[in-house]
Each structure stands twice: as C-alpha cells, then as structure tokens.
CSV table of C-alpha atoms in Angstrom, one decimal:
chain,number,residue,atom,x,y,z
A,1,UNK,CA,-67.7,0.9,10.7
A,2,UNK,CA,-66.9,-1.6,8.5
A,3,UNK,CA,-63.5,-1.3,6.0
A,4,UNK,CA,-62.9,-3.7,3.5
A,5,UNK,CA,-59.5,-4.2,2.8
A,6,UNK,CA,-58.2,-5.2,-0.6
A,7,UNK,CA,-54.6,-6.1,-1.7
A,8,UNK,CA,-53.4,-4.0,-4.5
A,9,UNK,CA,-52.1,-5.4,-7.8
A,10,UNK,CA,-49.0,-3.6,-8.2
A,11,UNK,CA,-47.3,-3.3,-11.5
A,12,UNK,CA,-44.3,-5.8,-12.5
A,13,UNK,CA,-41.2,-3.5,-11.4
A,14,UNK,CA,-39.2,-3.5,-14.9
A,15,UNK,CA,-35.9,-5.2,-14.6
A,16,UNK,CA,-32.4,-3.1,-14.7
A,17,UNK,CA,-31.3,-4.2,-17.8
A,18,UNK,CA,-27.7,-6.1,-18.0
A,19,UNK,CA,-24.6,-3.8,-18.2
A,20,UNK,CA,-21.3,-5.6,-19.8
A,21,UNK,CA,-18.6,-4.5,-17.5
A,22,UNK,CA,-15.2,-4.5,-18.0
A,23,UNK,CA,-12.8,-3.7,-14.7
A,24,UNK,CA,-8.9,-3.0,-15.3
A,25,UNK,CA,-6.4,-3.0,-12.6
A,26,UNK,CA,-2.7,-4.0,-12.3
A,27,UNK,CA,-3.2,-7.1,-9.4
A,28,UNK,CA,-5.4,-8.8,-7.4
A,29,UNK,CA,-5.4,-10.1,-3.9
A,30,UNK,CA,-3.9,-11.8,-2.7
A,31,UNK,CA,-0.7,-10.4,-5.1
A,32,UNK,CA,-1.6,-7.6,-4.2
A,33,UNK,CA,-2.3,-6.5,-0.8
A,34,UNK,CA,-3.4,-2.8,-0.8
A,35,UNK,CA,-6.7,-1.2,-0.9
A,36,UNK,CA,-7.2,-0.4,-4.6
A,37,UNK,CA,-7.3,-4.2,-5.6
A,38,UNK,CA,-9.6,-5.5,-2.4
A,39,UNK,CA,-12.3,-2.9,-4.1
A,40,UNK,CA,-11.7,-4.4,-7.4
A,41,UNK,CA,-12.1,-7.8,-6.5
A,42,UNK,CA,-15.1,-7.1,-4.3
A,43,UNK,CA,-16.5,-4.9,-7.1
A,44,UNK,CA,-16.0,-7.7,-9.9
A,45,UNK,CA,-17.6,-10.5,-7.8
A,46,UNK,CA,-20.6,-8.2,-6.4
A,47,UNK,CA,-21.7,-7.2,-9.9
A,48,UNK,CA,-21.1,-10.4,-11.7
A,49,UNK,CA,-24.2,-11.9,-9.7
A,50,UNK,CA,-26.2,-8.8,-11.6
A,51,UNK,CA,-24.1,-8.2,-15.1
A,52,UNK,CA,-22.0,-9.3,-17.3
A,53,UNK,CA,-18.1,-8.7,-15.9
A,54,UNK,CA,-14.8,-9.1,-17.2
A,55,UNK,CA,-11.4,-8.4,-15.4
A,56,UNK,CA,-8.1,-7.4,-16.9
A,57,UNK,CA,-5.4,-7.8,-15.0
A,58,UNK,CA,-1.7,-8.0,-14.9
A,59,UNK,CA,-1.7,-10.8,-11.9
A,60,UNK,CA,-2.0,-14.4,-11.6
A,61,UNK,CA,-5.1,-14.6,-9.5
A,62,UNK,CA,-8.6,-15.7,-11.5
A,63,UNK,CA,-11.2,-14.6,-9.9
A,64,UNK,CA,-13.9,-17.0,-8.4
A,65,UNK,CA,-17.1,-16.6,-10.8
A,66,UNK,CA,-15.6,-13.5,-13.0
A,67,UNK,CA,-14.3,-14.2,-16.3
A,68,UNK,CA,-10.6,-13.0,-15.7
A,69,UNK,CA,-8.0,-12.5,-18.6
A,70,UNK,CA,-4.7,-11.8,-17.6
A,71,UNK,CA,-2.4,-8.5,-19.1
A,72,UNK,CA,1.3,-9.0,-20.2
A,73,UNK,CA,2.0,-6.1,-17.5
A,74,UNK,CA,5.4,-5.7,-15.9
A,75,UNK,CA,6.6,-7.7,-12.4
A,76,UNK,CA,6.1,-5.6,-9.8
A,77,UNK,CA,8.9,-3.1,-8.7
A,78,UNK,CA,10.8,-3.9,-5.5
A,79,UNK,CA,11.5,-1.8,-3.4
A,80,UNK,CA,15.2,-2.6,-2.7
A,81,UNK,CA,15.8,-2.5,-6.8
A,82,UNK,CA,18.4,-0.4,-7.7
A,83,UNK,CA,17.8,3.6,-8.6
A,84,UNK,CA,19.2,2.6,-12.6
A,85,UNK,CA,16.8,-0.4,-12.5
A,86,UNK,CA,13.8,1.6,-10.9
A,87,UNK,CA,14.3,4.3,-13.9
A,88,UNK,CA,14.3,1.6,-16.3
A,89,UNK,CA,11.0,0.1,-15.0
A,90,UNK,CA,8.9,3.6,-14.6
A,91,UNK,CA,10.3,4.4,-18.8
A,92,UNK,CA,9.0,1.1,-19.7
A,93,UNK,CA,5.7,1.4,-17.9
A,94,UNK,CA,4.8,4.4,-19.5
A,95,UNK,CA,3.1,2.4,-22.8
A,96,UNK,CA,3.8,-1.5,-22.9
A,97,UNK,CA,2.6,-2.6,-26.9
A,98,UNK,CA,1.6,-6.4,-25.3
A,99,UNK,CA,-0.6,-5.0,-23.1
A,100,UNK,CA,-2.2,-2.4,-25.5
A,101,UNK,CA,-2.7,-5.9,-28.1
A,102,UNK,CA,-4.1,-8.1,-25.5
A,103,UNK,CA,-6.2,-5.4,-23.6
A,104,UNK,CA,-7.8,-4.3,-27.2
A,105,UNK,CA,-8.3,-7.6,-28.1
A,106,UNK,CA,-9.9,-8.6,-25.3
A,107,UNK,CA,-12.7,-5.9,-24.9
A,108,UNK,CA,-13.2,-6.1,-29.1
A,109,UNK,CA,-13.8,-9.8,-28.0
A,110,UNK,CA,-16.2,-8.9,-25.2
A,111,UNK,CA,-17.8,-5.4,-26.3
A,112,UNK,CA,-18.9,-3.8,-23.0
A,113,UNK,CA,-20.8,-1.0,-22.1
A,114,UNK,CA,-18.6,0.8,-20.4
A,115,UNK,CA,-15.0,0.5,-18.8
A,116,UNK,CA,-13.6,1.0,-15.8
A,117,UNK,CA,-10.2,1.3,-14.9
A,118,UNK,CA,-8.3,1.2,-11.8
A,119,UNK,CA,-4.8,1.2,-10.7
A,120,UNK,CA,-2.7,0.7,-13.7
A,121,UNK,CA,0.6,0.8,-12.4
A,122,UNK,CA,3.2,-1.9,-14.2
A,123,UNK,CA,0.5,-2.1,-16.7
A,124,UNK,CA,1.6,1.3,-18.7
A,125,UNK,CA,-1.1,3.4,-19.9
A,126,UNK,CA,-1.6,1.3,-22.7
A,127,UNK,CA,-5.2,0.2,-21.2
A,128,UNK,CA,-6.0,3.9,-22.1
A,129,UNK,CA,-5.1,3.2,-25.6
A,130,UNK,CA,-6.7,0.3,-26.0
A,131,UNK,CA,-10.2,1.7,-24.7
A,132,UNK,CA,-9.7,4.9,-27.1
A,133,UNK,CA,-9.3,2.6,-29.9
A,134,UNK,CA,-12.3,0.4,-29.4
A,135,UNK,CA,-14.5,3.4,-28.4
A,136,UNK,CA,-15.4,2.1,-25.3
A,137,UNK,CA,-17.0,4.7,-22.6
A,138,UNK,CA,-14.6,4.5,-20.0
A,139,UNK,CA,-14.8,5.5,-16.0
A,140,UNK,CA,-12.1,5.7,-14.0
A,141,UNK,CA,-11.2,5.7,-10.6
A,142,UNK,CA,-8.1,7.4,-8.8
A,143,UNK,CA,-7.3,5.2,-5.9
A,144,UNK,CA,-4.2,7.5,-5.9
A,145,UNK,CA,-2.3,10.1,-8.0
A,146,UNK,CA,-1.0,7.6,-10.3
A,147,UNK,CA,-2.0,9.5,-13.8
A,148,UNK,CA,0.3,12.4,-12.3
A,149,UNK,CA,3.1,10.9,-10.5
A,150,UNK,CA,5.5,7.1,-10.9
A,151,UNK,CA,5.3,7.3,-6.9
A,152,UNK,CA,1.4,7.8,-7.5
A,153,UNK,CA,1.7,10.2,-3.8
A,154,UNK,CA,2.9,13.1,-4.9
A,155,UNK,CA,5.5,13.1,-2.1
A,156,UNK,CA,8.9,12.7,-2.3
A,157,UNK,CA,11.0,11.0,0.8
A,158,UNK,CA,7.9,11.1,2.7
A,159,UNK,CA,7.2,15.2,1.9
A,160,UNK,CA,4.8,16.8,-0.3
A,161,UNK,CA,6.6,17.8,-3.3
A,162,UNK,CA,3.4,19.6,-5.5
A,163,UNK,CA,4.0,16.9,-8.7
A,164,UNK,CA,6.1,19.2,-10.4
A,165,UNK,CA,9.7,16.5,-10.2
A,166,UNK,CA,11.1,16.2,-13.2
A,167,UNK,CA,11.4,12.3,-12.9
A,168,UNK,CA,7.1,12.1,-13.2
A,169,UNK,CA,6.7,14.6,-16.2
A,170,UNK,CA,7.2,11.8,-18.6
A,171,UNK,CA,4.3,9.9,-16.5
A,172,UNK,CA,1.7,13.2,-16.1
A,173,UNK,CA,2.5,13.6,-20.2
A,174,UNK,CA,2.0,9.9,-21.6
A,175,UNK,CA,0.0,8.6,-18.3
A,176,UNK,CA,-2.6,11.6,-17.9
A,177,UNK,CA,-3.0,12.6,-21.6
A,178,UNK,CA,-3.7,8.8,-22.6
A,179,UNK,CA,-6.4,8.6,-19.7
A,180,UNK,CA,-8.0,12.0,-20.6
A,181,UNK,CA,-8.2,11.3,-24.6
A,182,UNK,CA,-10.9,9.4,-23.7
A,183,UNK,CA,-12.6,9.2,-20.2
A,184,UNK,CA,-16.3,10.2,-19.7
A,185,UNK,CA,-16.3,10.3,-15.9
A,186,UNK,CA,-13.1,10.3,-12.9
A,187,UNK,CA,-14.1,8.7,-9.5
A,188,UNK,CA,-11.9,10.0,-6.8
A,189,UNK,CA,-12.3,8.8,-2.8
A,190,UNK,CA,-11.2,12.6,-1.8
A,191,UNK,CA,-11.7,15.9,-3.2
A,192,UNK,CA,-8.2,16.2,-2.8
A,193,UNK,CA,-7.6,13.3,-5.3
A,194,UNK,CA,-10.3,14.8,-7.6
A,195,UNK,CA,-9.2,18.0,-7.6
A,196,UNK,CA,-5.4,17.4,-7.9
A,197,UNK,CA,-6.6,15.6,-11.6
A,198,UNK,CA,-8.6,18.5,-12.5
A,199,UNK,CA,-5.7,20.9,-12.0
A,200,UNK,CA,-3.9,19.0,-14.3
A,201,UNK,CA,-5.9,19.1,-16.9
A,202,UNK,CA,-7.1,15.3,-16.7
A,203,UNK,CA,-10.4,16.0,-17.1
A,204,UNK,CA,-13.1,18.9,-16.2
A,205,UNK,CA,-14.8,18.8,-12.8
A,206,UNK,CA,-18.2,18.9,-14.7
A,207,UNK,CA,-17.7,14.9,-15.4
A,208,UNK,CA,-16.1,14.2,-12.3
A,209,UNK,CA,-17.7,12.7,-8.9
A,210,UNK,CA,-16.2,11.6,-5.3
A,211,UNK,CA,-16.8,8.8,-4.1
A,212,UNK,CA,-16.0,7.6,-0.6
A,213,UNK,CA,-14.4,4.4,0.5
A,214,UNK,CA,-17.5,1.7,1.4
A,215,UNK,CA,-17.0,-0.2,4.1
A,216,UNK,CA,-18.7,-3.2,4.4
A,217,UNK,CA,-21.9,-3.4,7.1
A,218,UNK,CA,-21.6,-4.0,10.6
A,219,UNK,CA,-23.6,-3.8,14.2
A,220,UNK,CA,-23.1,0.0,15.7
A,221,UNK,CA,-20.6,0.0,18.4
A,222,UNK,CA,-21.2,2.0,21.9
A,223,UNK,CA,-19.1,5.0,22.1
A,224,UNK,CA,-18.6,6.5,25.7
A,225,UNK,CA,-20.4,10.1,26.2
A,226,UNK,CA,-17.2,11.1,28.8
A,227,UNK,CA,-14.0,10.9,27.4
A,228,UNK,CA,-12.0,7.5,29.4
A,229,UNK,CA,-9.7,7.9,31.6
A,230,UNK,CA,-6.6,6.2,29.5
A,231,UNK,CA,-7.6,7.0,26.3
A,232,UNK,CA,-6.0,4.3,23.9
A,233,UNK,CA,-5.6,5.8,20.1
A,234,UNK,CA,-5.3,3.3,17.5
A,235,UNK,CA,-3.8,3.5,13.9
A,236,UNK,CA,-4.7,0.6,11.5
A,237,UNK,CA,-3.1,0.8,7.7
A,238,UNK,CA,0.3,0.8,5.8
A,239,UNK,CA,3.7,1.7,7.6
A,240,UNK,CA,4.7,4.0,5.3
A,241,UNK,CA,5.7,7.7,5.5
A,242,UNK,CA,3.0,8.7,2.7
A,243,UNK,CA,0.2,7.4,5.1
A,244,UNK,CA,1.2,10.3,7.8
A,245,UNK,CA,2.6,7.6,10.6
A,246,UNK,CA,5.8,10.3,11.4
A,247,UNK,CA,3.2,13.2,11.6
A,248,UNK,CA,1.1,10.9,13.6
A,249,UNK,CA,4.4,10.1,16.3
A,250,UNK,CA,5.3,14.0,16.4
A,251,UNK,CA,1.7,14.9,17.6
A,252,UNK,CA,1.7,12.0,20.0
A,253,UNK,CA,4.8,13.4,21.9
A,254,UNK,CA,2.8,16.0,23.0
A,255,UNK,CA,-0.2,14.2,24.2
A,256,UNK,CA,-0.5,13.6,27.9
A,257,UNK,CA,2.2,10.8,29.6
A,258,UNK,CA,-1.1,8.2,30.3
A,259,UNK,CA,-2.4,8.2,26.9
A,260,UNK,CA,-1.5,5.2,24.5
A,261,UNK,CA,-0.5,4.8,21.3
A,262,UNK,CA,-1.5,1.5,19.0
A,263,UNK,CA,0.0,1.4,15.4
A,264,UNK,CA,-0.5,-1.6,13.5
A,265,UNK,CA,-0.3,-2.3,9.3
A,266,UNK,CA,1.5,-3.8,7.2
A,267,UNK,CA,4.8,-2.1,5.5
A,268,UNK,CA,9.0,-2.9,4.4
A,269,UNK,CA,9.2,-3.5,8.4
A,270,UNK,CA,6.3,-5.4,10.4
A,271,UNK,CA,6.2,-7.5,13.0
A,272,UNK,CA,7.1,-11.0,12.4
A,273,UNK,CA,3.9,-12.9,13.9
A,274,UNK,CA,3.0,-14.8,16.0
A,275,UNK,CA,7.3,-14.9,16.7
A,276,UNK,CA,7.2,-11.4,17.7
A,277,UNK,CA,4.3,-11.5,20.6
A,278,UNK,CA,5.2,-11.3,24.4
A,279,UNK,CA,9.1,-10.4,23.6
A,280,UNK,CA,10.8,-8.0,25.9
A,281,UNK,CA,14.9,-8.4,25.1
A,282,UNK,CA,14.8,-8.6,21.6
A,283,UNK,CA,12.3,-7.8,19.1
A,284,UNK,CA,11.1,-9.7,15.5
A,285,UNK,CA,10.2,-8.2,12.2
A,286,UNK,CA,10.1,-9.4,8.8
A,287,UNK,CA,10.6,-6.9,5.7
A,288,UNK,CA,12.9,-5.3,3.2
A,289,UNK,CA,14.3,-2.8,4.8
A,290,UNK,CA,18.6,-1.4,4.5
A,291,UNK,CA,19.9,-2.8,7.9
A,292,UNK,CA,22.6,-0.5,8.0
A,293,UNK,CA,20.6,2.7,7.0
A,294,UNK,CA,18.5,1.7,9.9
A,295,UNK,CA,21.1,1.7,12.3
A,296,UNK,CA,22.3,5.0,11.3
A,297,UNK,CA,18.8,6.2,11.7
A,298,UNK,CA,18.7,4.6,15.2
A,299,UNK,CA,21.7,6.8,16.2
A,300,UNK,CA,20.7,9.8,14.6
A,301,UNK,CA,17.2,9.4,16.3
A,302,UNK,CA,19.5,8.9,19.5
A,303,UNK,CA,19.3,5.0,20.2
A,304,UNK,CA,22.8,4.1,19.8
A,305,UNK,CA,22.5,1.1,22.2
A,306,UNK,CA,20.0,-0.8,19.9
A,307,UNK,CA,20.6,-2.3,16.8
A,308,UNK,CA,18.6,-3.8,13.9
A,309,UNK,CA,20.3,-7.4,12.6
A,310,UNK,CA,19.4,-8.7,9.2
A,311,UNK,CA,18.7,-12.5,9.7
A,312,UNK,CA,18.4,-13.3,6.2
A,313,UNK,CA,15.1,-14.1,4.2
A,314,UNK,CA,12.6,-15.7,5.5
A,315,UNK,CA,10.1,-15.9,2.4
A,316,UNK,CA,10.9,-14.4,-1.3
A,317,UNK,CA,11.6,-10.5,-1.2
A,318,UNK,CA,11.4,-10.9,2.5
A,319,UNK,CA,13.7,-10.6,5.4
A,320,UNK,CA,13.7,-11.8,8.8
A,321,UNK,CA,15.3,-8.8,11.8
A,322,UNK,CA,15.7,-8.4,15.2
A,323,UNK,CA,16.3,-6.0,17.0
A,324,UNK,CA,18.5,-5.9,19.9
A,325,UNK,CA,20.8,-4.5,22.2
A,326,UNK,CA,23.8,-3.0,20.4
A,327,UNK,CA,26.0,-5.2,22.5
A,328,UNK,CA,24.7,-8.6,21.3
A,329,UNK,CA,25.3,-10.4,18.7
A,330,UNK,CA,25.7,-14.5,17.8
A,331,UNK,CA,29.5,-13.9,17.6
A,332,UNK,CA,29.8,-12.7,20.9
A,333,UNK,CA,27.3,-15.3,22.1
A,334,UNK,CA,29.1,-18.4,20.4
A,335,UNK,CA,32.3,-17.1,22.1
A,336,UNK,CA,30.7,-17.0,25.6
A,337,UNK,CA,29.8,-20.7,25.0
A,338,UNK,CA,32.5,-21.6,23.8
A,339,UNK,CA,34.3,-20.0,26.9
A,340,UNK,CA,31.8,-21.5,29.3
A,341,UNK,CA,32.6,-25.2,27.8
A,342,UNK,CA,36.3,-24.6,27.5
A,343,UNK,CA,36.4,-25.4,23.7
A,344,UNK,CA,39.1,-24.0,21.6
A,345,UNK,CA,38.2,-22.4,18.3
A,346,UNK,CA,39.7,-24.7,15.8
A,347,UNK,CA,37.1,-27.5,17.7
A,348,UNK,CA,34.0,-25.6,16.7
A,349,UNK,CA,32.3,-25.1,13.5
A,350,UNK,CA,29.3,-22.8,11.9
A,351,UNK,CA,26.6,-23.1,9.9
A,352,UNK,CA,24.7,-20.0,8.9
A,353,UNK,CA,22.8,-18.3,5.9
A,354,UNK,CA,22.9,-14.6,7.0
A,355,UNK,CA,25.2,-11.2,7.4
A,356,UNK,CA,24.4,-11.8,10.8
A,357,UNK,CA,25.9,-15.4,10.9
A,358,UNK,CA,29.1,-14.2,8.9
A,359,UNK,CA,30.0,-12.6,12.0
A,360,UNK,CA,30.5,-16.3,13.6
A,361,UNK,CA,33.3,-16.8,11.4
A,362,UNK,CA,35.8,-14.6,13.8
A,363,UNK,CA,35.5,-16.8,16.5
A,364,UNK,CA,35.3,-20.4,14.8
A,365,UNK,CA,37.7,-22.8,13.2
A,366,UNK,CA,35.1,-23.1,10.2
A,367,UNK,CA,32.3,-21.4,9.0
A,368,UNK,CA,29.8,-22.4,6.6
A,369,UNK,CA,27.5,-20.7,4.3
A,370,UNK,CA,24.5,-22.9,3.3
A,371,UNK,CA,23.4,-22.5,-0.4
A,372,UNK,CA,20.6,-20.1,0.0
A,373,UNK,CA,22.8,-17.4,2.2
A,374,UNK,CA,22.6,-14.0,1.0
A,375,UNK,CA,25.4,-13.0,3.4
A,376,UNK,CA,27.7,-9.6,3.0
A,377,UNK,CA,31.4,-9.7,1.8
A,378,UNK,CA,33.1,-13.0,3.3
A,379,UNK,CA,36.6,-11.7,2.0
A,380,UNK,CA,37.6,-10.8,5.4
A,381,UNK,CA,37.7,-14.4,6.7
A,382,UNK,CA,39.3,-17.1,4.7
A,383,UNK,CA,37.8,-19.9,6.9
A,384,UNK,CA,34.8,-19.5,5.1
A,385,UNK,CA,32.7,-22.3,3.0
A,386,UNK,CA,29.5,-22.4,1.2
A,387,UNK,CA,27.4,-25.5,1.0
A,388,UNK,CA,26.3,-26.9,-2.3
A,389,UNK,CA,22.6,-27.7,-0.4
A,390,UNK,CA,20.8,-25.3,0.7
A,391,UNK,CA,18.6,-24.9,4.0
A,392,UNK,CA,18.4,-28.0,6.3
A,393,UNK,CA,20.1,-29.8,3.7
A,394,UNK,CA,23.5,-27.4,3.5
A,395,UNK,CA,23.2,-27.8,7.5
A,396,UNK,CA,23.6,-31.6,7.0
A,397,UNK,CA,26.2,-31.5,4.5
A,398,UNK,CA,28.1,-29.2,6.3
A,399,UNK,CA,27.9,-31.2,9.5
A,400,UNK,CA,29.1,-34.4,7.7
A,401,UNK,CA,31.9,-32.7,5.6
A,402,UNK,CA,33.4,-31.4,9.1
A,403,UNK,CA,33.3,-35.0,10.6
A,404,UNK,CA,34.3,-36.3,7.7
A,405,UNK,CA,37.3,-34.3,7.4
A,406,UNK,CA,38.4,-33.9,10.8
A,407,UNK,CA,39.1,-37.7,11.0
C-alpha cells in the first residue's frame, strides 16, 4: 500500500503575554543565607528571562539582570543583642514609614501586575501598606509563620508554644491584619504553614494553595532494595532547635549501637572549616554562641571534663571556639613552658585579643591586649595593657614597647 505522508501546518502557538512582577523580601544571598531568600533570588532571575521583574529589598545585594531597588528596612537583629534591644527592634518593625514611602513609590513607578511578597522581617509590614494603597493584586508566600509570630516559628526556647505569647500579639495584630487587608492568594510550602494562617484569620482557605519546596533537577540516584548493613542517617540544614535537631539526637539514642549519625548545617555554632577537619584533642567552631552558658550546659548534660573557650572573633558577629579538655587552657600551657625553659615570670610577656588570652595574664610579667580584643573584665590583673594597633600590628607594637622598655 502506498501512504503518502504530509507535514501538517500547525497553528502559531499564541505567546504568554508579559506579566510585570514585582518580588518583596527582607535580603538576598549572599546577606542572607536561609532558604526563603535563595527562592527569591532564583525566582527573580528565572522569570526575568520571560517578564518584566522588579525586586524590593532591604539588602545590599543587586541582582544580576533584575532591576533591584533597595528598602530603608532595619539591620538585621543579632542574636547576642540584648532582650531591651531585641524588644525595641521587633516594636519598630511592626510599620517602618521609609519603607512604606519608598516601597509605594517604587511599584507607583513600576505598575505591576501583581505582587508578591516574601519574608518581610526587618522590613515591618509597611510593604502590605504600600501594596493596599496602590491597589496592586498581591500573592504572598509564608516561608514561615512570620505574619503570626516576631520569632516567625511559633516556638519558644525551642518548644511549641501555640502563637498565643503575649510578646507576638502586637505582630499577629499589625503584621497579619496589614497582609490580609489586601492579599488575593497565600502560598504556603506545608499545610501546616497554610493552615496555621487560616486559623488566624489571615485569609480564607478558598484563596489559598500549598506549594512545595522545588528542588532543582538532577540524575536519579540508586537506592538499595535491602536495608545496609551500617546504615549511615544524614541531617543536612540549620543547627537550630526550631529545625527538630534535639528531637532528632533523642530518637538516635535509641537506634542500634552500629548505626551512624551525620548532622551538618549551618547555625550560632558550626564547624570552623577546613581548621576543624581530622582533629581529635580539641575541636574548632566559629559562631555566636554564650561560652559560659555552654559550659553550664556541658555539665548539666554531664560533660564536666570538656570545655568550650571563646577565642575571640574571627569575622564580624563571629567568634572563633574550641573545645577542649576542661584541664587545658593557654595559661596553664604558657606556665609549662615557661617551666620547661626555666624562665621567671617577670622575663615573659603576652600578647592576646581574647577572654581566653586574659587568662595568660596570671602567669606573666606583662600582658597585652591588642586593639581589636573583646576580652572579659581585666580588673583582676593590673599588669594588663592594651595596644593602640590592632591585630598584627598591636602584636608588633607590643613586642617593641616591651624591648623598648626593658632596656
């Protein structure tokens, strides 16, 4: 038989018409290092190829290819900040007038199709304002439960505390009711998230959708049918109570003797790499975490032989630790040198920049402080100095004002 064989003409597939975007979340990478502001980023820079995007933002960080305009938000909260000072940031992040100006402004200025907010923390609801006022249709997505609660988990010291504190109700009243007076849809990763907005009133679950996290593609991996013979568990994510790690060590203490545990993420203690890799005395970490609360936790946990030593910072915010037997410490090593070489203590000097390196000071004839220390109370030993340089250059300066004066 014979077939003939003819292409067909297929009709011109109409082109998805250009959305104007606008995206709003407090940071960027790489200020920001968490989850919420990766998907941002990606989000902006995937659709910009297809539409029209603009990012608000409260960091720094322009985005390669995206028209970015930055939000007079708040500097982000550190952890270590006083309670007072903590109170005072959360009340002023609850509606910051610069950031309600420049956000209206700015989507007046651009006139999108539709908004769609993100994280918002340190910039106040004031984004919410500014959308209601321009009339913008506006999506939003709950990376966390940051309309209902200033710690945005709804736990408190690490516990589920059902977002009734008194501390948030402020937040759930300004935060939530500013997002809901105008919001057309809520994206939520969980139900749990979802539903936890809907309870509260945010918004009605008719005009609400999950969405999980993407992931980005990647070849399919080969999973053993029988279960190995070591099984090796791996956690991958943020050292941080909220993310379940305790839970996660309580229910390993129960799993058989040969099975492994592998916890790695980023947190206010982490491993200081690659200075922390094949160490089996004494242990590195960089963070911001109470040195002395985490010594009383390593007793209470019963570990009174170890000890966690502040080393002073390493980068801003950031601290360097180690942690080592309770019996060590750079005093008692200095003094077993100094033993070893038969030198006296007024013949030996100190330079330091840490609580850790205060300790020194017992043992020496002269200790000094370089410009940059952030050491503890040096009351208790009058044979301490501070440097006028700091670093390598307080090290010099102290070296040469001992020579100098010891002639």
């Amino acid at each position: 038989a014979y077939v003939r064989i003819e292409a067909a003409r297929l009709p011109n597939r109409p082109q998805a018409p250009v959305v104007r975007l606008a995206l709003v979340t407090n940071t960027l990478p790489p200020e920001g290092r968490g989850g919420a502001e990766a998907y941002v980023a990606a989000l902006a820079q995937e659709l910009a190829g297809r539409h029209d995007v603009l990012v608000l933002t409260g960091a720094r960080t322009r985005l390669e290819g995206v028209e970015t305009v930055r939000l007079p938000g708040l500097d982000a909260l550190r952890p270590e900040a006083h309670p007072a000072s903590k109170a005072v940031w959360h009340g002023r992040d609850q509606w910051l007038p610069g950031v309600h100006r420049a956000a209206k402004r700015a989507l007046a200025e651009f006139q999108p199709d539709v908004v769609h907010t993100h994280a918002v923390q340190g910039l106040s609801a004031a984004p919410f304002t500014a959308i209601r006022s321009v009339g913008a249709r506006h999506v939003h997505t709950a990376h966390d439960l940051g309309l209902l609660c200033a710690r945005v988990t709804m736990t408190r010291d690490g516990e589920f505390c059902g977002g009734r504190c008194l501390s948030c109700r402020v937040q759930r009243i300004v935060r939530a009711r500013s997002a809901a007076s105008r919001l057309d849809l809520l994206i939520a990763p969980s139900e749990h998230v979802l539903q936890r907005h809907v309870a509260e009133g945010v918004i009605d679950s008719a005009r609400t959708l999950t969405v999980r996290q993407g992931a980005a593609p990647a070849d399919p991996v080969e999973r053993p049918v029988n279960p190995p013979a070591n099984p090796r568990i791996g956690y991958l994510g943020t050292l941080s109570p909220i993310k379940g790690i305790a839970t996660l060590l309580d229910a390993f203490e129960s799993a058989p003797p040969h099975w492994r545990l592998a916890i790695a993420g980023s947190g206010r203690l982490e491993p200081l790499l690659p200075f922390a890799l094949d160490r089996e005395v004494s242990h590195l970490f960089r963070g911001n975490v109470d040195a002395d609360e985490a010594n009383r936790l390593l007793a209470a946990e019963g570990h009174p032989d170890m000890r966690l030593v502040d080393n002073g910072l390493v980068a801003p915010a950031t601290h360097g630790f180690h942690l080592i037997p309770a019996g060590c410490s750079k005093a008692n090593a200095v003094a077993a040198h100094m033993r070893a070489r038969g030198y006296a203590r007024e013949q030996c000097i100190a330079v330091g920049d840490s609580r850790e390196d205060l300790g020194v000071a017992a043992v020496v004839g002269r200790m000094f402080l370089v410009g940059n220390a952030a050491a503890g109370d040096s009351s208790a030993h009058p044979n301490v100095e501070r440097t006028e340089g700091a670093m390598s250059e307080g090290f010099y300066e102290a070296v040469i004002r001992a020579l100098a004066e010891s002639r």
